[in-house]
DNA sequence: TGAAGTATATTCACTGGTCGGTATACATCC
DNA sequence: GGATGTATACCGACCAGTGAATATACTTCA
């Protein structure tokens, strides 16, 4: 058969991405994924050993694009460091207003599979957040902030908190509140740096 | 048949609580709930119209006890306001070290049912968080903090963020980090109050 | 070069089991 | 005797995963 422009495997992961993110892991059958990918279920099982395998591939596919987007938002923002951090939250609030937005796929998966702590998908989610944390910490270190590690963790707590809260209340303004809190914390850390000279 | 000390309905809700909190909504069948409650499934359906109904009852049953616990932690904590707020996070970290801990039932349910925004269980979860927010806001208002509403929302973001992050990384120390951030924010708000006189 | 063999990729049809929900009947109590 | 509560048994739909067969592409070697 003629090979399509996108590989079969890619089409399956793309279909899984839309369905799993939209309806959750246990809410989506592999019949549905196969149908959306235009493939029989048996073909799906040729490319992936199990549903858990496909779930892991779904999250692995979101890792890099997500990180790149956050970095882009930060780099394109104007102003000093606190304002640049806040801008990430502003952009997030804008994307959360999209009707298909349903929170953070990594966090939602870890919530749904909380009874399987060692699940590959959860490890991928944890690694994703660690990468974001490491990037933020480096940004803070280069700005001369003393406890950059603590600050980056606090910003991440606000970020993930806003995912959870906005998903619950369906009110993206919480992300702006989180952004203001983040700005306060970064501001405070910068003042600490100056005072300590 | 002789009526037991706890009503049949209570036993069903108690069984649902343990199972839904432990394994998630879609991960638990009503057969399993009925079996754990020592009741046939038909009896369960006599007391609850549907699974969604039972899920709502499960979360409604966690509302008051949860709020009472947070208030108790706050009231029993020593020190000034920032320290008392931080103590909530410290206590949460302690409870998160229990092996059966699996995050916040309200947030996990809203994550799992994100494709059903109007689900009764999600409304109950949202109302629960609003109650906590209102209590915290009142505490801040009585302490003379100007923008008590904004501050209470920020604390809630840190709290829910720590639920999500600790569930993902299985590392309760994030709750202590969140507590320190919360203390910073309350401290800053109190200094703002003094400066503005 | 071309026939035979092998690895890759895909399909149809199916299975054993689970799930939410129900029809019907029986028991208990005011 | 009617309202309340519980039990047995069942249904149709769905779901993760599989068996057997087939089509296509690449490799080997006489």
Short mmCIF file of C-alpha atoms (C1' of nucleotides) in Angstrom, two decimals, chain B residues 1 28-31 41-42 45 50-51, chain C residues 18-24 27-29:
data_model
loop_
_atom_site.label_atom_id
_atom_site.label_comp_id
_atom_site.label_asym_id
_atom_site.label_seq_id
_atom_site.Cartn_x
_atom_site.Cartn_y
_atom_site.Cartn_z
CA UNK B 1 -34.77 -7.38 58.41
CA UNK B 28 -14.55 1.46 40.26
CA UNK B 29 -17.64 -0.52 39.30
CA UNK B 30 -20.89 -0.39 41.20
CA UNK B 31 -20.59 -4.15 41.60
CA UNK B 41 -26.37 -3.92 43.37
CA UNK B 42 -30.15 -3.70 43.20
CA UNK B 45 -29.89 1.32 42.94
CA UNK B 50 -27.34 6.30 39.10
CA UNK B 51 -23.61 6.09 39.44
"C1'" DT C 18 -17.01 -6.25 32.75
"C1'" DC C 19 -20.24 -2.60 33.29
"C1'" DG C 20 -24.36 0.36 34.18
"C1'" DG C 21 -28.75 -0.48 34.75
"C1'" DT C 22 -33.31 -3.32 35.15
"C1'" DA C 23 -37.48 -6.86 35.65
"C1'" DT C 24 -39.46 -9.38 38.96
"C1'" DA C 27 -39.73 -9.88 52.96
"C1'" DT C 28 -40.51 -6.60 56.75
"C1'" DC C 29 -42.89 -3.06 59.28
#
